mmCIF file of C-alpha atoms in Angstrom:
data_model
loop_
_atom_site.group_PDB
_atom_site.id
_atom_site.type_symbol
_atom_site.label_atom_id
_atom_site.label_comp_id
_atom_site.label_asym_id
_atom_site.label_seq_id
_atom_site.Cartn_x
_atom_site.Cartn_y
_atom_site.Cartn_z
ATOM 1 C CA MET A 12 0.000 0.000 0.000
ATOM 2 C CA TYR A 13 1.189 3.493 -0.791
ATOM 3 C CA GLY A 14 1.207 6.590 1.359
ATOM 4 C CA ARG A 15 -0.739 5.357 4.383
ATOM 5 C CA SER A 16 2.071 4.346 6.730
ATOM 6 C CA ALA A 17 1.307 7.135 9.220
ATOM 7 C CA GLU A 18 -2.340 6.069 9.502
ATOM 8 C CA LYS A 19 -1.343 2.427 9.876
ATOM 9 C CA LYS A 20 1.145 3.241 12.665
ATOM 10 C CA PHE A 21 -1.474 5.345 14.467
ATOM 11 C CA ILE A 22 -4.016 2.502 14.477
ATOM 12 C CA ILE A 23 -1.478 -0.096 15.629
ATOM 13 C CA LYS A 24 -0.360 2.219 18.419
ATOM 14 C CA LEU A 25 -3.978 2.717 19.459
ATOM 15 C CA ILE A 26 -4.461 -1.046 19.542
ATOM 16 C CA SER A 27 -1.446 -1.632 21.779
ATOM 17 C CA GLU A 28 -1.892 1.319 24.146
ATOM 18 C CA HIS A 29 -5.502 2.410 24.287
ATOM 19 C CA LYS A 30 -7.829 1.090 26.963
ATOM 20 C CA SER A 31 -11.526 1.868 26.665
ATOM 21 C CA ALA A 32 -13.514 2.408 29.822
ATOM 22 C CA GLY A 33 -16.669 1.369 27.986
ATOM 23 C CA GLY A 34 -15.163 -1.915 26.839
ATOM 24 C CA VAL A 35 -15.093 -0.983 23.135
ATOM 25 C CA THR A 36 -13.533 1.678 20.918
ATOM 26 C CA VAL A 37 -15.094 2.542 17.551
ATOM 27 C CA LEU A 38 -12.495 4.089 15.247
ATOM 28 C CA PRO A 39 -13.885 5.366 11.919
ATOM 29 C CA ILE A 40 -11.891 5.564 8.694
ATOM 30 C CA VAL A 41 -13.696 8.034 6.456
ATOM 31 C CA GLY A 42 -13.187 9.188 2.856
ATOM 32 C CA ILE A 43 -14.749 9.223 -0.607
ATOM 33 C CA GLY A 44 -15.106 6.078 -2.701
ATOM 34 C CA GLY A 45 -11.852 4.549 -3.896
ATOM 35 C CA ILE A 46 -9.613 6.530 -1.540
ATOM 36 C CA GLY A 47 -8.250 3.413 0.208
ATOM 37 C CA LYS A 48 -10.356 2.949 3.369
ATOM 38 C CA THR A 49 -10.820 -0.799 2.959
ATOM 39 C CA ALA A 50 -7.189 -1.269 1.891
ATOM 40 C CA LEU A 51 -5.987 0.464 5.076
ATOM 41 C CA ALA A 52 -8.291 -1.662 7.221
ATOM 42 C CA GLN A 53 -6.975 -4.817 5.508
ATOM 43 C CA LEU A 54 -3.416 -3.689 6.141
ATOM 44 C CA VAL A 55 -4.130 -3.439 9.867
ATOM 45 C CA TYR A 56 -6.203 -6.637 9.932
ATOM 46 C CA ASN A 57 -3.365 -8.694 8.406
ATOM 47 C CA GLU A 58 -0.527 -7.091 10.386
ATOM 48 C CA PRO A 59 1.314 -9.790 12.437
ATOM 49 C CA ALA A 60 1.785 -7.374 15.344
ATOM 50 C CA VAL A 61 -1.996 -6.962 15.511
ATOM 51 C CA GLU A 62 -2.600 -10.704 15.383
ATOM 52 C CA ASN A 63 -1.063 -11.164 18.827
ATOM 53 C CA GLN A 64 -3.231 -8.452 20.397
ATOM 54 C CA PHE A 65 -6.592 -10.167 19.868
ATOM 55 C CA ASP A 66 -8.252 -13.485 20.589
ATOM 56 C CA HIS A 67 -10.500 -13.190 17.541
ATOM 57 C CA LYS A 68 -10.556 -11.055 14.402
ATOM 58 C CA ILE A 69 -13.826 -10.494 12.546
ATOM 59 C CA TRP A 70 -14.328 -8.893 9.144
ATOM 60 C CA ILE A 71 -17.862 -7.935 8.073
ATOM 61 C CA TRP A 72 -18.977 -6.108 4.927
ATOM 62 C CA VAL A 73 -21.968 -4.024 5.989
ATOM 63 C CA SER A 74 -23.027 -2.101 2.823
ATOM 64 C CA ASN A 75 -26.173 0.033 2.677
ATOM 65 C CA ASN A 76 -28.331 -2.928 3.722
ATOM 66 C CA PHE A 77 -28.000 -2.789 7.501
ATOM 67 C CA ASP A 78 -29.442 -6.170 8.528
ATOM 68 C CA GLU A 79 -28.422 -6.887 12.116
ATOM 69 C CA VAL A 80 -29.511 -10.548 11.874
ATOM 70 C CA ARG A 81 -27.259 -11.189 8.867
ATOM 71 C CA LEU A 82 -24.397 -9.245 10.390
ATOM 72 C CA THR A 83 -24.594 -11.043 13.752
ATOM 73 C CA ARG A 84 -24.757 -14.429 12.041
ATOM 74 C CA GLU A 85 -21.660 -13.595 9.987
ATOM 75 C CA MET A 86 -19.821 -12.464 13.127
ATOM 76 C CA LEU A 87 -20.583 -15.843 14.686
ATOM 77 C CA ASP A 88 -18.958 -17.613 11.738
ATOM 78 C CA PHE A 89 -15.610 -16.127 12.850
ATOM 79 C CA VAL A 90 -15.792 -17.109 16.530
ATOM 80 C CA SER A 91 -17.866 -20.305 16.689
ATOM 81 C CA GLN A 92 -17.284 -23.834 15.423
ATOM 82 C CA GLU A 93 -21.016 -24.318 14.914
ATOM 83 C CA THR A 94 -23.174 -23.130 12.022
ATOM 84 C CA HIS A 95 -26.157 -20.854 12.561
ATOM 85 C CA GLY A 96 -27.517 -20.457 9.032
ATOM 86 C CA GLY A 97 -31.066 -21.468 9.974
ATOM 87 C CA LEU A 98 -31.304 -19.238 13.054
ATOM 88 C CA CYS A 99 -33.097 -15.924 12.444
ATOM 89 C CA ASN A 100 -33.868 -14.820 15.994
ATOM 90 C CA LEU A 101 -31.663 -11.796 16.735
ATOM 91 C CA ALA A 102 -31.848 -12.126 20.511
ATOM 92 C CA LYS A 103 -30.739 -15.776 20.349
ATOM 93 C CA LEU A 104 -27.945 -15.001 17.896
ATOM 94 C CA GLN A 105 -26.730 -12.163 20.114
ATOM 95 C CA GLU A 106 -26.725 -14.400 23.190
ATOM 96 C CA ILE A 107 -24.640 -17.034 21.392
ATOM 97 C CA LEU A 108 -22.217 -14.381 20.138
ATOM 98 C CA LYS A 109 -21.893 -12.906 23.628
ATOM 99 C CA CYS A 110 -21.003 -16.317 25.075
ATOM 100 C CA ASN A 111 -18.367 -16.920 22.384
ATOM 101 C CA ILE A 112 -16.545 -13.614 22.899
ATOM 102 C CA LYS A 113 -16.917 -13.414 26.679
ATOM 103 C CA SER A 114 -13.725 -12.039 28.305
ATOM 104 C CA LYS A 115 -11.916 -12.148 24.961
ATOM 105 C CA ARG A 116 -10.435 -9.214 23.092
ATOM 106 C CA ILE A 117 -11.970 -8.774 19.645
ATOM 107 C CA LEU A 118 -10.952 -6.807 16.574
ATOM 108 C CA LEU A 119 -14.086 -6.167 14.511
ATOM 109 C CA ILE A 120 -13.886 -4.589 11.057
ATOM 110 C CA LEU A 121 -17.173 -3.122 9.854
ATOM 111 C CA ASP A 122 -16.457 -2.300 6.230
ATOM 112 C CA ASP A 123 -18.540 0.166 4.179
ATOM 113 C CA VAL A 124 -21.041 1.429 6.764
ATOM 114 C CA TRP A 125 -23.751 3.707 5.386
ATOM 115 C CA ASP A 126 -26.503 3.904 7.993
ATOM 116 C CA ASP A 127 -26.448 6.743 10.524
ATOM 117 C CA LYS A 128 -30.131 6.976 11.384
ATOM 118 C CA ASN A 129 -31.183 3.994 13.499
ATOM 119 C CA ASP A 130 -29.439 4.145 16.876
ATOM 120 C CA CYS A 131 -31.438 1.194 18.190
ATOM 121 C CA GLN A 132 -30.227 -1.177 15.450
ATOM 122 C CA TRP A 133 -26.639 -0.033 15.925
ATOM 123 C CA ASP A 134 -26.757 -0.499 19.707
ATOM 124 C CA GLN A 135 -28.278 -3.939 19.319
ATOM 125 C CA LEU A 136 -25.588 -5.037 16.880
ATOM 126 C CA LEU A 137 -22.737 -3.976 19.146
ATOM 127 C CA ALA A 138 -24.294 -5.010 22.482
ATOM 128 C CA PRO A 139 -22.239 -8.248 22.799
ATOM 129 C CA PHE A 140 -19.011 -6.232 22.424
ATOM 130 C CA LYS A 141 -20.033 -3.784 25.167
ATOM 131 C CA SER A 142 -21.024 -6.286 27.830
ATOM 132 C CA ASP A 143 -19.642 -6.311 31.378
ATOM 133 C CA ASN A 144 -17.022 -8.843 30.300
ATOM 134 C CA ALA A 145 -15.808 -6.811 27.312
ATOM 135 C CA ASN A 146 -12.023 -6.700 27.090
ATOM 136 C CA ASN A 147 -11.004 -3.485 25.311
ATOM 137 C CA ASN A 148 -12.496 -4.520 22.004
ATOM 138 C CA LEU A 149 -11.695 -2.409 18.942
ATOM 139 C CA ILE A 150 -14.101 -1.763 16.091
ATOM 140 C CA LEU A 151 -12.539 -0.366 12.949
ATOM 141 C CA MET A 152 -15.290 1.094 10.773
ATOM 142 C CA THR A 153 -14.899 2.304 7.181
ATOM 143 C CA THR A 154 -17.455 4.720 5.747
ATOM 144 C CA ARG A 155 -17.855 7.228 2.935
ATOM 145 C CA LYS A 156 -20.113 9.416 5.046
ATOM 146 C CA PRO A 157 -18.610 11.849 7.593
ATOM 147 C CA SER A 158 -21.997 11.910 9.329
ATOM 148 C CA VAL A 159 -21.666 8.172 10.051
ATOM 149 C CA ALA A 160 -18.140 8.647 11.402
ATOM 150 C CA LYS A 161 -19.317 11.437 13.676
ATOM 151 C CA ARG A 162 -22.402 9.614 14.939
ATOM 152 C CA ARG A 163 -20.926 6.135 15.398
ATOM 153 C CA GLY A 164 -17.305 6.752 16.311
ATOM 154 C CA THR A 165 -16.009 6.963 19.855
ATOM 155 C CA ALA A 166 -12.558 8.112 18.694
ATOM 156 C CA GLU A 167 -11.513 10.911 16.360
ATOM 157 C CA PRO A 168 -11.938 9.602 12.788
ATOM 158 C CA ILE A 169 -9.039 8.969 10.438
ATOM 159 C CA LYS A 170 -9.814 11.086 7.385
ATOM 160 C CA LEU A 171 -8.221 9.738 4.220
ATOM 161 C CA GLY A 172 -7.482 12.300 1.531
ATOM 162 C CA ALA A 173 -5.618 12.196 -1.744
ATOM 163 C CA LEU A 174 -2.228 10.504 -1.861
ATOM 164 C CA GLU A 175 0.856 12.685 -2.004
ATOM 165 C CA LYS A 176 2.313 13.172 -5.480
ATOM 166 C CA ASP A 177 5.341 10.847 -5.106
ATOM 167 C CA ASP A 178 3.329 8.040 -3.484
ATOM 168 C CA PHE A 179 0.629 8.344 -6.116
ATOM 169 C CA TRP A 180 3.148 8.174 -8.972
ATOM 170 C CA LEU A 181 4.547 4.905 -7.594
ATOM 171 C CA LEU A 182 1.025 3.485 -7.327
ATOM 172 C CA PHE A 183 0.181 4.678 -10.824
ATOM 173 C CA LYS A 184 3.320 3.048 -12.264
ATOM 174 C CA ALA A 185 2.554 -0.202 -10.450
ATOM 175 C CA HIS A 186 -0.826 -0.429 -12.220
ATOM 176 C CA ALA A 187 0.160 1.041 -15.579
ATOM 177 C CA PHE A 188 3.443 -0.875 -16.012
ATOM 178 C CA GLY A 189 2.981 -3.730 -13.552
ATOM 179 C CA ASP A 190 5.969 -2.582 -11.511
ATOM 180 C CA GLU A 191 6.499 0.575 -9.447
ATOM 181 C CA ASN A 192 10.222 0.407 -10.308
ATOM 182 C CA TYR A 193 9.626 0.094 -14.038
ATOM 183 C CA GLU A 194 12.052 2.253 -16.000
ATOM 184 C CA GLU A 195 9.476 3.815 -18.271
ATOM 185 C CA GLN A 196 10.239 5.439 -21.595
ATOM 186 C CA GLU A 197 10.715 9.158 -21.261
ATOM 187 C CA SER A 198 7.893 9.785 -23.738
ATOM 188 C CA LEU A 199 5.462 7.609 -21.764
ATOM 189 C CA SER A 200 6.580 9.157 -18.486
ATOM 190 C CA GLY A 201 5.567 12.639 -19.608
ATOM 191 C CA ILE A 202 2.134 11.494 -20.746
ATOM 192 C CA GLY A 203 1.726 9.382 -17.595
ATOM 193 C CA GLN A 204 2.507 12.341 -15.352
ATOM 194 C CA LYS A 205 -0.223 14.374 -17.067
ATOM 195 C CA ILE A 206 -2.746 11.555 -16.657
ATOM 196 C CA ALA A 207 -1.737 11.025 -13.020
ATOM 197 C CA GLN A 208 -2.301 14.706 -12.329
ATOM 198 C CA LYS A 209 -5.885 14.412 -13.596
ATOM 199 C CA LEU A 210 -6.544 11.524 -11.191
ATOM 200 C CA LYS A 211 -6.089 13.848 -8.196
ATOM 201 C CA GLY A 212 -4.487 11.320 -5.872
ATOM 202 C CA ASN A 213 -7.307 8.754 -5.822
ATOM 203 C CA PRO A 214 -6.006 5.137 -5.649
ATOM 204 C CA LEU A 215 -9.043 3.557 -7.359
ATOM 205 C CA ALA A 216 -8.683 6.049 -10.200
ATOM 206 C CA ALA A 217 -5.029 4.988 -10.583
ATOM 207 C CA GLN A 218 -6.137 1.369 -10.733
ATOM 208 C CA THR A 219 -8.837 2.127 -13.323
ATOM 209 C CA ALA A 220 -6.563 4.253 -15.512
ATOM 210 C CA GLY A 221 -3.601 1.902 -15.145
ATOM 211 C CA ALA A 222 -5.611 -1.111 -16.322
ATOM 212 C CA LEU A 223 -6.600 0.731 -19.488
ATOM 213 C CA LEU A 224 -3.127 2.091 -20.213
ATOM 214 C CA ARG A 225 -1.363 -1.207 -19.551
ATOM 215 C CA GLU A 226 -3.111 -2.824 -22.539
ATOM 216 C CA HIS A 227 -0.607 -1.110 -24.871
ATOM 217 C CA LEU A 228 2.584 0.577 -23.663
ATOM 218 C CA THR A 229 2.750 2.863 -26.671
ATOM 219 C CA VAL A 230 2.785 6.621 -27.047
ATOM 220 C CA GLU A 231 -0.254 6.492 -29.343
ATOM 221 C CA HIS A 232 -2.371 4.480 -26.872
ATOM 222 C CA TRP A 233 -1.409 6.656 -23.920
ATOM 223 C CA THR A 234 -1.964 9.877 -25.875
ATOM 224 C CA ASN A 235 -5.446 8.670 -26.801
ATOM 225 C CA GLY A 236 -6.056 7.821 -23.146
ATOM 226 C CA LEU A 237 -5.054 11.333 -22.129
ATOM 227 C CA LYS A 238 -7.281 12.842 -24.809
ATOM 228 C CA ASN A 239 -10.364 10.642 -24.409
ATOM 229 C CA GLU A 240 -10.115 10.125 -20.641
ATOM 230 C CA ASP A 241 -11.720 6.661 -20.825
ATOM 231 C CA TRP A 242 -10.504 6.043 -17.260
ATOM 232 C CA LYS A 243 -13.310 8.276 -15.989
ATOM 233 C CA SER A 244 -15.824 5.541 -16.856
ATOM 234 C CA LEU A 245 -18.258 8.125 -18.183
ATOM 235 C CA HIS A 246 -20.996 5.522 -18.493
ATOM 236 C CA LEU A 247 -20.705 4.938 -14.731
ATOM 237 C CA SER A 248 -20.495 1.170 -15.235
ATOM 238 C CA SER A 249 -17.165 0.615 -13.499
ATOM 239 C CA GLY A 250 -14.199 2.256 -11.859
ATOM 240 C CA ILE A 251 -14.086 5.365 -9.706
ATOM 241 C CA MET A 252 -17.177 7.099 -11.105
ATOM 242 C CA SER A 253 -19.459 4.131 -10.377
ATOM 243 C CA SER A 254 -18.115 4.110 -6.822
ATOM 244 C CA LEU A 255 -18.967 7.793 -6.332
ATOM 245 C CA LYS A 256 -22.374 7.374 -7.949
ATOM 246 C CA LEU A 257 -23.474 4.997 -5.194
ATOM 247 C CA CYS A 258 -23.431 7.955 -2.812
ATOM 248 C CA TYR A 259 -24.968 10.334 -5.345
ATOM 249 C CA ASP A 260 -27.936 8.055 -6.029
ATOM 250 C CA GLU A 261 -28.859 8.132 -2.343
ATOM 251 C CA LEU A 262 -29.283 11.915 -2.351
ATOM 252 C CA PRO A 263 -32.778 13.429 -2.555
ATOM 253 C CA PHE A 264 -33.322 15.031 -5.959
ATOM 254 C CA PRO A 265 -33.032 18.666 -4.728
ATOM 255 C CA LEU A 266 -29.590 17.895 -3.248
ATOM 256 C CA GLN A 267 -28.544 16.239 -6.509
ATOM 257 C CA GLN A 268 -29.507 19.448 -8.335
ATOM 258 C CA CYS A 269 -27.586 21.653 -5.898
ATOM 259 C CA PHE A 270 -24.444 19.544 -6.215
ATOM 260 C CA SER A 271 -24.459 18.936 -9.966
ATOM 261 C CA TYR A 272 -25.162 22.606 -10.786
ATOM 262 C CA CYS A 273 -21.891 23.609 -9.090
ATOM 263 C CA SER A 274 -19.986 21.643 -11.753
ATOM 264 C CA ILE A 275 -20.061 24.750 -13.993
ATOM 265 C CA PHE A 276 -17.600 26.446 -11.629
ATOM 266 C CA PRO A 277 -13.859 25.700 -12.032
ATOM 267 C CA TYR A 278 -12.092 23.051 -9.964
ATOM 268 C CA GLY A 279 -11.025 24.434 -6.593
ATOM 269 C CA TYR A 280 -13.522 27.309 -6.672
ATOM 270 C CA GLN A 281 -14.446 28.436 -3.158
ATOM 271 C CA PHE A 282 -18.112 29.216 -2.612
ATOM 272 C CA PRO A 283 -18.891 31.665 0.226
ATOM 273 C CA ALA A 284 -21.556 29.873 2.248
ATOM 274 C CA GLU A 285 -24.201 32.610 2.109
ATOM 275 C CA GLU A 286 -23.677 33.102 -1.630
ATOM 276 C CA LEU A 287 -23.957 29.387 -2.350
ATOM 277 C CA VAL A 288 -27.282 29.008 -0.516
ATOM 278 C CA CYS A 289 -28.742 32.126 -2.191
ATOM 279 C CA MET A 290 -27.638 30.814 -5.590
ATOM 280 C CA TRP A 291 -29.458 27.521 -5.042
ATOM 281 C CA ILE A 292 -32.602 29.378 -3.942
ATOM 282 C CA SER A 293 -32.538 31.679 -6.973
ATOM 283 C CA HIS A 294 -32.450 28.675 -9.329
ATOM 284 C CA GLY A 295 -35.389 27.006 -7.596
ATOM 285 C CA PHE A 296 -33.401 24.024 -6.313
ATOM 286 C CA VAL A 297 -34.421 24.541 -2.668
ATOM 287 C CA LYS A 298 -37.845 23.070 -1.897
ATOM 288 C CA LEU A 299 -39.825 23.821 1.242
ATOM 289 C CA ASP A 300 -41.154 20.827 3.150
ATOM 290 C CA ASP A 301 -43.963 20.716 5.678
ATOM 291 C CA SER A 302 -41.835 22.295 8.414
ATOM 292 C CA SER A 303 -41.791 25.977 9.289
ATOM 293 C CA ALA A 304 -38.226 26.411 7.995
ATOM 294 C CA SER A 305 -37.593 29.250 5.537
ATOM 295 C CA LEU A 306 -35.999 28.806 2.116
ATOM 296 C CA LYS A 307 -32.695 30.058 3.490
ATOM 297 C CA ASP A 308 -32.808 27.686 6.481
ATOM 298 C CA THR A 309 -33.665 24.787 4.174
ATOM 299 C CA GLY A 310 -30.760 25.736 1.902
ATOM 300 C CA TRP A 311 -28.429 25.632 4.881
ATOM 301 C CA TYR A 312 -29.744 22.166 5.750
ATOM 302 C CA TYR A 313 -28.941 21.084 2.186
ATOM 303 C CA LEU A 314 -25.400 22.408 2.486
ATOM 304 C CA THR A 315 -24.873 20.706 5.845
ATOM 305 C CA ASP A 316 -26.069 17.396 4.402
ATOM 306 C CA LEU A 317 -23.795 17.682 1.358
ATOM 307 C CA VAL A 318 -20.797 18.412 3.603
ATOM 308 C CA ASN A 319 -21.653 15.531 5.945
ATOM 309 C CA LEU A 320 -21.909 13.193 2.958
ATOM 310 C CA GLY A 321 -18.547 14.288 1.556
ATOM 311 C CA PHE A 322 -19.734 16.104 -1.591
ATOM 312 C CA PHE A 323 -18.473 19.481 -0.367
ATOM 313 C CA GLU A 324 -15.499 20.343 1.837
ATOM 314 C CA GLN A 325 -15.401 23.260 4.265
ATOM 315 C CA VAL A 326 -12.456 25.606 3.754
ATOM 316 C CA ILE A 327 -11.257 28.774 5.440
ATOM 317 C CA SER A 328 -10.655 31.522 2.913
ATOM 318 C CA SER A 329 -8.073 34.289 3.162
ATOM 319 C CA VAL A 330 -10.654 36.693 4.588
ATOM 320 C CA ARG A 331 -11.465 34.210 7.338
ATOM 321 C CA GLN A 332 -15.008 33.590 6.151
ATOM 322 C CA THR A 333 -16.486 30.113 5.856
ATOM 323 C CA SER A 334 -16.407 28.812 2.302
ATOM 324 C CA TYR A 335 -16.969 25.474 0.625
ATOM 325 C CA SER A 336 -15.462 23.689 -2.355
ATOM 326 C CA ILE A 337 -15.867 20.454 -4.302
ATOM 327 C CA GLY A 338 -12.609 18.567 -3.856
ATOM 328 C CA GLY A 339 -10.692 15.857 -5.663
ATOM 329 C CA LEU A 340 -12.452 13.715 -8.231
ATOM 330 C CA MET A 341 -15.829 14.874 -6.894
ATOM 331 C CA HIS A 342 -15.554 17.814 -9.301
ATOM 332 C CA GLU A 343 -14.956 15.529 -12.271
ATOM 333 C CA PHE A 344 -17.856 13.398 -11.076
ATOM 334 C CA ALA A 345 -20.135 16.451 -10.831
ATOM 335 C CA ARG A 346 -19.393 17.232 -14.482
ATOM 336 C CA VAL A 347 -20.176 13.659 -15.479
ATOM 337 C CA VAL A 348 -23.588 13.483 -13.790
ATOM 338 C CA SER A 349 -24.583 17.019 -14.830
ATOM 339 C CA ARG A 350 -23.626 16.845 -18.505
ATOM 340 C CA ARG A 351 -27.267 16.855 -19.689
ATOM 341 C CA GLU A 352 -28.037 20.017 -17.712
ATOM 342 C CA CYS A 353 -24.700 21.841 -17.408
ATOM 343 C CA ALA A 354 -21.753 22.566 -19.697
ATOM 344 C CA THR A 355 -18.466 24.439 -19.424
ATOM 345 C CA ILE A 356 -16.358 26.109 -22.089
ATOM 346 C CA ASP A 357 -12.867 26.214 -20.627
ATOM 347 C CA GLY A 358 -10.741 28.384 -22.893
ATOM 348 C CA ILE A 359 -10.547 26.633 -26.245
ATOM 349 C CA TYR A 360 -11.560 23.298 -24.700
ATOM 350 C CA CYS A 361 -15.216 22.272 -24.610
ATOM 351 C CA ASN A 362 -17.084 19.003 -24.313
ATOM 352 C CA GLU A 363 -20.126 18.393 -26.482
ATOM 353 C CA ILE A 364 -22.943 20.747 -25.475
ATOM 354 C CA LEU A 365 -26.189 18.778 -25.512
ATOM 355 C CA PRO A 366 -29.519 20.351 -26.545
ATOM 356 C CA THR A 367 -30.805 19.754 -22.989
ATOM 357 C CA VAL A 368 -28.204 22.020 -21.343
ATOM 358 C CA HIS A 369 -29.709 24.780 -19.161
ATOM 359 C CA HIS A 370 -26.575 26.135 -17.466
ATOM 360 C CA LEU A 371 -23.403 27.187 -19.288
ATOM 361 C CA SER A 372 -20.219 28.709 -17.930
ATOM 362 C CA ILE A 373 -17.324 30.187 -19.893
ATOM 363 C CA LEU A 374 -13.965 30.105 -18.103
ATOM 364 C CA THR A 375 -11.432 32.576 -19.477
ATOM 365 C CA ASP A 376 -8.437 32.225 -17.134
ATOM 366 C CA SER A 377 -6.774 29.587 -19.293
ATOM 367 C CA VAL A 378 -7.030 31.882 -22.350
ATOM 368 C CA TYR A 379 -5.074 34.679 -20.706
ATOM 369 C CA SER A 380 -2.544 32.596 -18.781
#
């Protein structure tokens, strides 16, 4: 794995030193799709030094279908010699699980957690790990949603961002050439650096792009890849864009409109909070519900939700006011999902403008630079 050694060391240190008064620590790993959350959790899970710290290790893929019966039954498969496939009573399953982990220290990985609404279900699922006989159990939870990390974590979350340039280039070379130490042709190196820059430090994007480029290690093939940008998976059927779309599809339609509209602004643009909300209201994206909240209050709720879900990032501008931006590959993704409604002319470069486009921006900085 590339560029995550500091996070790995932090988790291992927490495992060896931290003692939880409540019997269990929930440590979230949070970041957008494809950023390496699961890979980091696997790195810790398979670390020999971690192996000696626990009596049992459990790995569960949660997904957006939070079924506590299924999850408890799968946990039992890791700690019990018996099979419980026919047992559907949650209380009975929980009692059996509690007996099997009594007084033992457990490492539980809950991978890809989405739900942050039902506290009762969550408490039920983790009850066996919080019993009187709990022995400093650790739950490592990966999630795309900052709101889940905030609501479910008992420790400060590990926030995974883009890989640093040097680490990302090694990862990119490993996928594109099959070897991070590959002595690439100078001509391919230049094209590869330009492609890598467009991937904005996302490991899954490097994997997607590398698989396409590796088919032919020729200047022509790589130049076409740079020009056509097939690695973006514009049809959303695979790769990084399909991963991000899972989160997007869960948004209510008004929030989808608010997010996708902002694709007409340049990458890295900082939206002053008040201006952003007023802009959404003026375009009719903000819809009043049955509550007594005003349009402006509702717009603020939209913004809070989009930040909590990772679509926007809060930044502090030079004038010390609160601003927001769309970071990383989220901006590329916004342009993909909005292409029927929004278009951008960036200097002399322009994608096809469809007849259905309602919003057009013309960026002139690149013309004068």
